[in-house]
XYZ file of N, CA and C in Angstrom:
687
model
N 122.319 115.265 122.102
C 123.099 116.173 120.891
C 123.339 115.052 120.059
N 122.647 115.382 118.762
C 122.697 114.285 117.788
C 124.013 114.351 116.730
N 124.549 113.317 116.558
C 126.202 113.322 115.775
C 125.604 113.718 114.222
N 126.638 114.414 113.581
C 126.421 114.676 112.266
C 127.556 114.421 111.549
N 127.862 113.349 110.609
C 129.187 113.125 109.891
C 129.407 113.971 109.125
N 130.630 114.772 108.753
C 131.038 116.053 107.977
C 131.958 115.409 107.016
N 131.985 115.090 105.821
C 132.699 114.490 104.897
C 133.107 115.470 104.033
N 134.192 116.037 104.057
C 134.522 117.227 103.291
C 136.029 117.345 103.203
N 136.981 117.103 102.040
C 138.215 117.186 102.089
C 138.894 118.427 102.267
N 138.365 119.399 102.003
C 138.811 120.911 102.147
C 138.550 121.107 103.694
N 140.089 121.346 104.043
C 139.782 121.617 105.521
C 139.021 122.879 105.975
N 138.987 124.160 105.254
C 138.520 125.312 105.626
C 137.221 125.320 105.384
N 136.518 124.679 104.384
C 135.051 124.280 104.165
C 134.547 123.490 105.422
N 135.387 122.467 105.476
C 134.939 121.378 106.779
C 134.839 122.155 108.180
N 135.821 123.102 108.439
C 135.839 123.759 109.674
C 134.765 124.894 109.795
N 134.358 125.339 108.574
C 133.124 126.289 108.381
C 131.828 125.632 108.677
N 131.694 124.351 108.459
C 130.574 123.497 108.506
C 130.526 123.161 109.820
N 131.612 122.578 110.704
C 131.932 121.947 111.919
C 131.362 123.159 113.068
N 131.786 124.539 113.035
C 131.605 125.518 113.558
C 130.330 125.818 113.876
N 129.724 125.855 112.605
C 128.123 126.012 112.532
C 127.268 125.146 112.941
N 127.689 123.726 112.692
C 126.743 122.605 113.656
C 126.829 122.845 114.924
N 128.139 123.082 115.494
C 128.459 123.065 116.928
C 127.401 124.186 117.662
N 127.347 125.324 117.082
C 126.601 126.592 117.279
C 125.285 126.266 117.365
N 124.732 125.089 116.712
C 123.381 125.019 116.344
C 122.973 123.704 117.232
N 123.927 123.331 118.078
C 123.643 122.128 119.448
C 124.010 120.805 118.489
N 124.779 120.530 117.624
C 124.967 119.256 116.983
C 126.273 118.881 117.385
N 126.777 117.681 117.175
C 127.894 117.132 117.568
C 128.610 116.454 116.278
N 129.502 117.662 115.535
C 129.998 116.945 114.316
C 131.163 116.017 114.470
N 131.088 114.965 113.634
C 132.128 114.035 113.249
C 132.913 114.290 112.105
N 134.056 114.660 112.274
C 134.512 115.081 110.867
C 135.505 113.753 109.757
N 135.460 113.819 108.890
C 136.330 113.142 108.169
C 136.608 113.948 106.775
N 137.937 113.515 106.328
C 138.383 114.339 105.180
C 138.262 113.544 103.920
N 138.171 112.183 104.198
C 138.152 111.138 102.906
C 136.917 110.186 103.122
N 136.377 109.604 101.641
C 135.455 108.635 102.094
C 135.968 107.376 102.809
N 137.211 107.287 102.605
C 137.811 105.929 103.518
C 137.743 106.118 105.043
N 138.181 107.505 105.373
C 138.014 108.157 106.918
C 136.214 108.084 107.092
N 135.689 108.581 106.451
C 133.961 108.453 106.685
C 133.514 107.209 106.935
N 133.982 106.248 106.371
C 133.316 104.848 106.551
C 134.001 104.209 107.833
N 135.123 104.707 108.335
C 135.689 104.420 109.526
C 134.837 104.819 110.672
N 134.736 106.541 110.539
C 133.805 106.859 111.748
C 132.583 106.409 111.729
N 132.077 106.054 110.772
C 130.609 105.295 110.708
C 130.607 104.257 111.465
N 131.722 103.237 111.559
C 131.944 101.956 112.289
C 131.907 102.337 113.789
N 132.701 103.290 113.828
C 132.981 103.847 115.322
C 131.598 104.391 116.110
N 130.905 105.022 115.268
C 129.954 105.997 115.670
C 128.501 105.500 114.963
N 127.844 104.167 115.465
C 126.787 103.935 114.671
C 125.647 104.635 115.024
N 125.765 105.694 115.848
C 124.645 106.593 116.261
C 124.393 107.990 115.538
N 125.316 108.026 114.305
C 125.109 109.265 113.662
C 123.793 109.253 112.828
N 123.210 110.559 113.228
C 121.802 110.682 112.833
C 121.846 111.151 111.246
N 122.869 111.885 110.885
C 122.822 112.295 109.552
C 124.517 112.761 109.218
N 124.289 112.342 107.485
C 125.747 112.357 107.104
C 125.630 113.724 105.997
N 126.599 114.578 106.040
C 126.758 115.617 105.188
C 127.939 115.192 104.126
N 127.813 114.475 102.828
C 128.593 114.209 102.215
C 129.234 115.083 100.881
N 130.281 115.350 100.845
C 130.948 116.156 99.670
C 131.067 115.230 98.386
N 130.696 115.577 97.129
C 130.600 114.562 96.426
C 131.969 114.496 95.612
N 132.788 115.685 95.379
C 134.045 115.565 94.767
C 135.120 115.331 95.603
N 135.548 113.923 95.673
C 136.667 113.336 96.665
C 137.494 112.531 95.833
N 138.808 112.551 96.053
C 139.977 111.489 95.695
C 139.309 109.961 96.219
N 139.817 109.031 95.605
C 139.292 107.547 95.979
C 137.988 107.397 96.233
N 137.367 107.104 97.412
C 135.939 106.687 97.724
C 135.076 108.293 97.884
N 134.726 108.399 96.689
C 133.890 109.787 96.670
C 132.245 109.643 97.483
N 131.957 110.843 97.490
C 130.537 110.843 98.353
C 129.471 110.053 98.051
N 129.344 109.959 96.488
C 128.444 108.917 96.025
C 128.489 107.215 96.611
N 129.591 107.168 96.640
C 130.160 105.716 97.074
C 129.603 105.371 98.632
N 129.910 106.528 99.341
C 129.990 106.378 100.841
C 128.601 106.544 100.869
N 127.366 107.258 100.329
C 126.131 106.834 100.253
C 125.546 105.563 99.800
N 126.454 105.183 98.825
C 125.711 103.796 98.500
C 126.048 102.768 99.657
N 127.176 102.876 100.252
C 127.744 102.050 101.100
C 126.689 102.022 102.488
N 126.324 103.485 102.768
C 125.514 103.695 103.759
C 124.096 103.059 103.749
N 123.486 103.036 102.581
C 122.230 102.615 102.117
C 122.224 100.871 102.053
N 123.199 100.527 101.428
C 123.476 99.180 101.203
C 123.509 98.518 102.840
N 123.804 99.285 103.718
C 123.862 98.385 105.041
C 122.882 98.769 105.746
N 121.747 98.967 105.175
C 120.528 99.057 105.623
C 120.062 100.559 106.614
N 121.236 101.382 106.840
C 121.132 102.436 107.546
C 120.025 103.475 107.065
N 119.243 104.023 108.057
C 118.078 104.950 107.593
C 118.417 106.561 107.977
N 119.772 106.694 108.204
C 120.371 108.236 108.433
C 119.748 108.773 107.532
N 120.008 110.235 107.764
C 119.874 111.394 106.743
C 121.027 111.447 106.164
N 120.870 111.622 104.851
C 122.083 112.145 104.044
C 121.571 113.270 103.067
N 122.643 114.205 103.220
C 122.805 115.413 102.568
C 124.025 115.468 101.652
N 123.777 115.565 100.335
C 124.972 115.952 99.591
C 125.439 117.231 99.304
N 126.662 117.468 99.336
C 127.385 118.899 99.080
C 127.713 118.881 97.474
N 127.077 119.495 96.765
C 127.506 119.303 95.290
C 127.820 120.645 94.689
N 128.505 120.690 93.531
C 129.013 122.074 92.693
C 127.850 122.554 92.171
N 127.744 123.830 92.229
C 126.637 124.682 91.618
C 126.465 124.121 90.056
N 127.600 124.197 89.453
C 127.561 123.845 88.133
C 127.172 122.359 87.371
N 127.280 121.341 88.611
C 127.082 119.951 88.057
C 125.834 119.574 88.619
N 124.851 119.892 87.503
C 123.523 119.353 87.732
C 123.192 117.793 88.099
N 124.111 117.162 87.087
C 123.849 115.873 87.085
C 124.179 115.250 88.482
N 125.125 116.047 89.441
C 125.420 115.331 90.754
C 124.130 115.364 91.547
N 123.230 116.238 91.453
C 121.901 116.369 92.227
C 121.259 115.174 92.113
N 120.969 114.703 90.753
C 120.265 113.387 90.462
C 121.068 112.354 91.023
N 122.250 112.236 90.714
C 122.974 111.136 90.982
C 123.031 111.064 92.710
N 123.010 111.875 93.586
C 123.199 111.914 94.874
C 121.701 111.310 95.202
N 120.875 111.964 94.751
C 119.423 111.411 94.812
C 119.228 110.090 94.783
N 119.567 109.574 93.552
C 119.409 108.304 93.014
C 120.379 107.147 93.852
N 121.310 107.513 94.580
C 121.954 106.792 95.349
C 121.700 106.486 96.617
N 120.537 107.462 97.168
C 119.908 107.295 98.434
C 119.874 108.601 99.246
N 120.525 109.625 98.855
C 120.652 110.700 99.294
C 119.231 111.476 99.873
N 118.824 112.141 100.816
C 117.418 112.686 100.972
C 117.586 114.161 100.595
N 118.606 114.905 100.386
C 118.713 116.262 99.996
C 120.089 116.480 99.374
N 120.274 117.694 98.983
C 121.443 118.091 98.346
C 121.514 119.689 98.618
N 122.718 119.969 99.066
C 122.954 121.602 99.181
C 124.126 121.988 98.112
N 123.934 122.904 97.202
C 124.884 123.537 96.289
C 125.984 124.556 96.864
N 127.161 124.352 96.596
C 128.110 125.358 97.201
C 128.378 126.485 96.112
N 128.455 127.683 96.592
C 128.773 127.932 97.972
C 127.330 128.178 98.684
N 127.336 127.776 99.982
C 126.162 128.036 100.903
C 126.291 128.786 102.077
N 125.410 129.330 102.607
C 125.653 130.212 103.601
C 125.125 129.106 104.948
N 125.812 129.612 106.102
C 125.456 128.845 107.538
C 124.220 128.606 107.668
N 123.281 129.646 107.410
C 121.936 129.568 107.736
C 121.122 128.509 107.020
N 121.421 128.642 105.367
C 120.997 127.683 104.550
C 121.183 125.986 105.042
N 122.368 125.852 105.201
C 122.862 124.602 105.641
C 122.391 123.920 106.860
N 122.541 124.731 107.884
C 121.622 124.700 109.194
C 120.218 124.382 109.263
N 119.707 125.244 108.223
C 118.166 125.084 107.974
C 117.661 123.749 107.519
N 118.607 123.541 106.406
C 118.352 122.053 105.798
C 118.539 120.899 106.767
N 119.623 121.013 107.312
C 120.039 119.755 108.836
C 118.682 119.924 109.521
N 118.318 121.016 110.246
C 117.500 120.947 111.066
C 116.026 120.349 110.452
N 115.610 120.655 109.063
C 114.498 120.309 108.555
C 114.518 118.684 108.295
N 115.613 118.183 108.075
C 115.768 116.806 107.775
C 115.697 115.978 109.086
N 116.529 116.505 110.256
C 116.483 115.748 111.188
C 115.083 115.847 111.944
N 114.166 116.910 111.506
C 112.865 116.809 112.108
C 112.399 115.947 111.407
N 112.275 115.555 110.017
C 111.375 114.738 109.302
C 111.772 113.152 109.750
N 113.106 112.975 109.881
C 113.277 111.776 110.379
C 113.316 111.289 111.908
N 113.034 112.342 112.672
C 113.017 112.135 114.087
C 111.949 110.948 114.619
N 110.662 110.762 113.605
C 109.908 109.977 114.097
C 109.134 110.474 115.494
N 109.020 111.454 115.606
C 108.138 112.214 116.894
C 106.978 112.476 116.609
N 106.183 111.465 115.961
C 104.705 111.495 115.298
C 103.996 111.138 116.544
N 102.808 111.801 116.907
C 101.985 111.211 117.803
C 101.628 109.734 117.723
N 101.149 108.982 119.037
C 100.834 107.802 118.869
C 99.637 107.824 118.055
N 99.427 106.693 117.242
C 98.118 106.450 116.241
C 97.576 105.177 116.622
N 96.238 105.294 116.855
C 95.492 104.090 117.001
C 95.519 102.970 115.994
N 95.524 103.369 114.670
C 95.971 102.923 113.452
C 97.281 102.636 113.184
N 97.897 101.677 113.247
C 99.220 101.670 112.988
C 99.686 100.825 111.802
N 98.790 100.269 111.051
C 99.076 99.690 110.037
C 98.234 100.011 109.000
N 98.725 100.297 107.741
C 98.036 100.833 106.707
C 98.341 99.701 105.627
N 97.234 99.300 105.034
C 97.391 98.318 103.795
C 96.642 98.389 102.658
N 97.212 98.367 101.725
C 96.771 98.828 100.140
C 97.450 97.830 99.148
N 96.517 96.780 98.608
C 96.860 95.780 97.553
C 97.916 94.936 98.497
N 98.762 94.592 97.869
C 100.164 93.626 98.512
C 100.760 94.314 99.453
N 100.606 95.781 99.813
C 101.517 96.676 100.656
C 100.934 96.666 101.929
N 101.699 96.451 103.127
C 101.675 96.768 104.666
C 102.439 97.877 104.989
N 102.170 98.940 105.438
C 103.116 100.178 105.966
C 102.664 100.069 107.633
N 103.672 99.960 108.190
C 103.684 99.762 109.682
C 104.224 101.211 110.120
N 103.475 101.847 110.733
C 103.936 103.179 111.254
C 104.393 103.288 112.369
N 104.525 102.362 113.206
C 105.476 102.339 114.674
C 106.591 101.896 114.415
N 106.961 101.002 113.749
C 108.136 100.812 113.521
C 108.800 101.153 111.864
N 108.030 101.902 111.207
C 108.178 102.864 110.006
C 108.672 101.690 108.839
N 108.213 100.695 108.666
C 108.559 99.680 107.766
C 107.372 99.347 106.976
N 107.883 99.057 105.633
C 106.768 98.451 104.317
C 107.265 97.118 104.008
N 106.111 96.437 104.079
C 106.281 94.756 103.725
C 105.206 94.621 102.174
N 105.848 93.964 101.330
C 105.262 93.665 100.105
C 104.858 92.140 100.178
N 103.411 91.737 100.249
C 103.415 90.253 100.516
C 104.149 89.675 101.511
N 104.334 90.169 102.753
C 105.274 89.554 103.734
C 106.798 89.928 103.855
N 107.104 90.338 102.305
C 108.568 90.560 102.268
C 108.957 91.938 102.649
N 110.036 92.445 103.571
C 110.272 93.705 103.913
C 111.120 94.361 102.775
N 110.774 95.451 102.513
C 111.512 96.306 101.562
C 112.101 97.524 102.321
N 113.514 97.492 101.931
C 114.379 98.379 102.660
C 114.121 99.912 101.993
N 113.647 100.775 103.028
C 113.342 102.018 102.469
C 114.171 102.975 103.455
N 114.592 104.285 102.671
C 115.008 105.426 103.467
C 113.806 105.932 104.291
N 114.263 106.935 105.082
C 112.897 107.630 105.974
C 112.257 108.346 105.036
N 112.931 109.008 104.053
C 112.354 109.739 103.419
C 111.330 109.131 102.388
N 111.777 107.904 101.695
C 110.930 106.820 100.879
C 109.762 106.322 101.834
N 109.907 106.250 103.162
C 108.769 105.856 103.942
C 107.664 107.057 104.115
N 108.028 107.974 104.342
C 107.294 109.185 104.678
C 106.682 109.551 103.278
N 107.138 109.070 101.979
C 106.276 109.267 100.753
C 105.145 108.122 100.793
N 105.827 106.988 100.781
C 104.682 105.771 100.859
C 103.422 106.140 101.842
N 103.884 106.449 103.203
C 102.910 106.954 104.038
C 101.780 108.025 103.251
N 102.263 109.132 102.946
C 101.744 110.065 102.337
C 100.718 109.389 101.166
N 101.266 108.539 100.558
C 100.436 108.274 99.301
C 99.421 107.178 99.896
N 99.742 106.395 100.779
C 98.872 105.200 101.030
C 97.825 105.829 102.172
N 97.824 106.830 102.756
C 96.863 107.517 103.343
C 95.803 108.492 102.364
N 96.275 108.540 101.193
C 95.569 109.169 100.100
C 95.238 108.522 99.082
N 94.780 107.290 99.195
C 94.464 106.464 97.927
C 93.783 107.277 96.611
N 94.068 107.361 95.662
C 93.311 107.879 94.473
C 93.377 109.254 94.219
N 94.020 110.073 95.209
C 94.052 111.440 95.127
C 95.319 111.929 94.410
N 95.302 112.771 93.397
C 96.084 113.221 92.851
C 97.018 114.362 93.658
N 98.139 114.246 93.650
C 99.042 115.251 94.646
C 99.853 115.999 93.634
N 100.125 117.375 94.058
C 101.044 117.906 93.093
C 102.374 117.668 93.631
N 103.425 117.926 92.930
C 104.844 118.103 93.394
C 105.256 118.992 94.453
N 104.432 120.018 94.452
C 104.610 121.122 95.396
C 104.136 120.718 96.771
N 102.666 119.973 96.593
C 102.042 119.557 97.710
C 102.828 118.137 98.437
N 103.488 117.542 97.550
C 104.322 116.453 98.120
C 105.440 117.028 98.724
N 106.052 117.914 98.268
C 107.198 118.533 98.845
C 107.094 118.890 100.038
N 106.057 119.990 100.292
C 105.806 120.343 101.544
C 105.289 119.208 102.519
N 104.660 118.214 102.106
C 104.241 117.270 103.053
C 105.248 116.374 103.659
N 106.248 116.222 102.825
C 107.378 115.274 103.200
C 108.548 115.918 103.726
N 108.967 116.845 102.970
C 110.322 117.729 103.505
C 110.021 118.724 104.208
N 108.857 119.348 104.520
C 108.527 120.328 105.502
C 108.462 121.777 104.282
N 107.379 122.593 105.015
C 107.057 123.832 104.515
C 108.530 124.818 104.469
N 109.141 124.656 105.167
C 110.185 125.486 105.107
C 111.430 125.092 104.263
N 111.104 123.898 103.532
C 112.288 123.250 102.469
C 112.492 123.961 101.438
N 113.565 124.438 101.121
C 114.016 125.385 100.124
C 114.453 124.583 98.713
N 114.297 123.253 98.646
C 114.932 122.627 97.660
C 113.906 122.767 96.355
N 114.444 122.090 95.059
C 113.485 122.210 93.834
C 112.656 120.998 93.873
N 111.455 121.175 92.885
C 110.688 120.098 92.806
C 111.027 118.897 92.327
N 112.435 118.898 91.447
C 112.859 117.622 90.948
C 113.195 116.911 92.154
N 113.501 117.202 93.364
C 113.806 116.116 94.183
C 112.705 115.333 94.356
N 111.408 115.533 94.027
C 110.248 114.774 94.229
C 110.481 113.782 93.392
N 110.663 114.182 91.877
C 110.666 113.423 90.871
C 111.764 112.521 91.023
N 113.082 112.371 91.339
C 113.847 112.030 91.667
C 113.609 110.656 92.771
N 113.117 111.063 93.645
C 112.794 110.096 94.865
C 111.628 109.164 94.566
N 110.758 110.187 93.775
C 109.606 108.721 93.494
C 110.070 107.867 92.456
N 111.269 108.288 91.497
C 111.748 107.226 90.694
C 112.560 106.152 91.645
N 113.498 106.655 92.402
C 114.016 105.572 93.496
C 112.810 104.790 94.193
N 111.777 105.355 94.370
C 110.879 104.638 95.307
C 110.154 103.705 94.247
N 110.049 103.773 92.963
C 109.458 102.992 92.101
C 110.103 101.608 91.835
N 111.325 101.876 91.874
C 112.495 100.914 91.547
C 112.622 99.807 92.848
N 111.832 100.308 94.043
C 111.778 99.172 95.105
C 110.069 98.665 95.149
N 109.535 99.488 94.709
C 107.997 99.070 95.037
C 107.168 98.368 93.854
N 107.763 98.605 92.774
C 107.088 98.511 91.425
C 107.679 96.983 90.566
N 107.007 96.238 90.235
C 107.553 95.268 89.628
C 108.257 95.765 87.980
N 107.438 96.569 87.538
C 108.044 97.215 86.231
C 108.231 98.732 86.400
N 109.280 99.362 86.983
C 109.289 100.654 87.248
C 108.772 101.674 86.055
N 109.156 101.343 84.749
C 108.939 102.148 83.602
C 107.271 101.805 83.244
N 106.557 100.929 83.955
C 105.132 100.999 83.688
C 104.583 100.556 84.996
N 104.405 101.742 85.977
C 103.876 101.811 87.411
C 102.588 101.066 87.436
N 102.464 100.498 88.440
C 101.029 99.959 88.736
C 100.289 100.467 89.850
N 101.135 100.906 90.770
C 100.745 101.562 91.978
C 100.880 103.057 92.049
N 102.241 103.281 91.835
C 102.611 104.880 91.993
C 102.703 105.562 90.613
N 101.657 106.242 90.378
C 101.319 106.569 88.781
C 101.376 108.056 88.937
N 102.045 108.304 87.689
C 102.165 110.081 86.879
C 100.801 110.558 86.828
N 100.598 111.887 87.456
C 99.410 112.585 86.982
C 100.102 113.785 85.977
N 99.995 113.511 84.763
C 101.151 114.383 83.829
C 100.811 115.808 84.007
N 101.868 116.739 84.028
C 101.967 118.034 84.132
C 101.590 118.471 85.558
N 101.183 117.715 86.507
C 100.761 118.039 87.879
C 101.415 117.133 89.141
N 101.532 115.969 89.154
C 102.189 115.139 90.206
C 102.077 113.909 90.193
N 101.509 113.408 91.159
C 101.557 111.800 91.354
C 100.161 111.405 92.262
N 99.941 109.941 92.208
C 98.856 109.587 92.975
C 99.049 107.959 93.025
N 98.628 107.598 94.315
C 98.532 106.013 94.586
C 97.304 105.551 93.868
N 97.420 104.910 92.906
C 96.253 104.389 91.919
C 95.884 103.072 92.271
N 96.214 102.137 93.236
C 96.091 101.019 93.416
C 94.255 100.934 93.863
């Protein structure tokens, strides 16, 4: 039973989320503040995914997300954002979140997004004879899901790893945002295309010498992206 951290300061919303996660076979770990969430994470290092509310007093969901990623954790992270705050979605993705769900949301929508992300991060891929992909200075190891640049390990989230794997397996191929979204987030993902753009921006900050003039992960204007090395 996979553990899901639920950070939400409104008790009625938190209870609603917890009940539905339990119904779908998950083990929710509750937190009503950012400080409490960080303590829960220390005690439960096997948490698979975190649902983080953005608007919190004290340490907010963004800061909890930053701290999770700064620790090197590759757990899944879904931000819970207010529908009217478009900037929250972009900020959440740039701080290391994998997805976001806007309030108000239905039980079916939330659990579907949790299920989809858990599947993508599960690493249940069949064994591959070729488990290293090389392109230019990059080496991607598909067994331990790591990326090295000239022997230096780069810290990637699991979504960033899946993006790199997709591009390195398709060098020179222009891929639309829609195709990328389906390949990485899954065919049943109901998120927006800008999720791809924000994650590409974040990935470039890790792999490119100058993210504003990308050498490897280039833009195909009006269409999508390609691995151009």
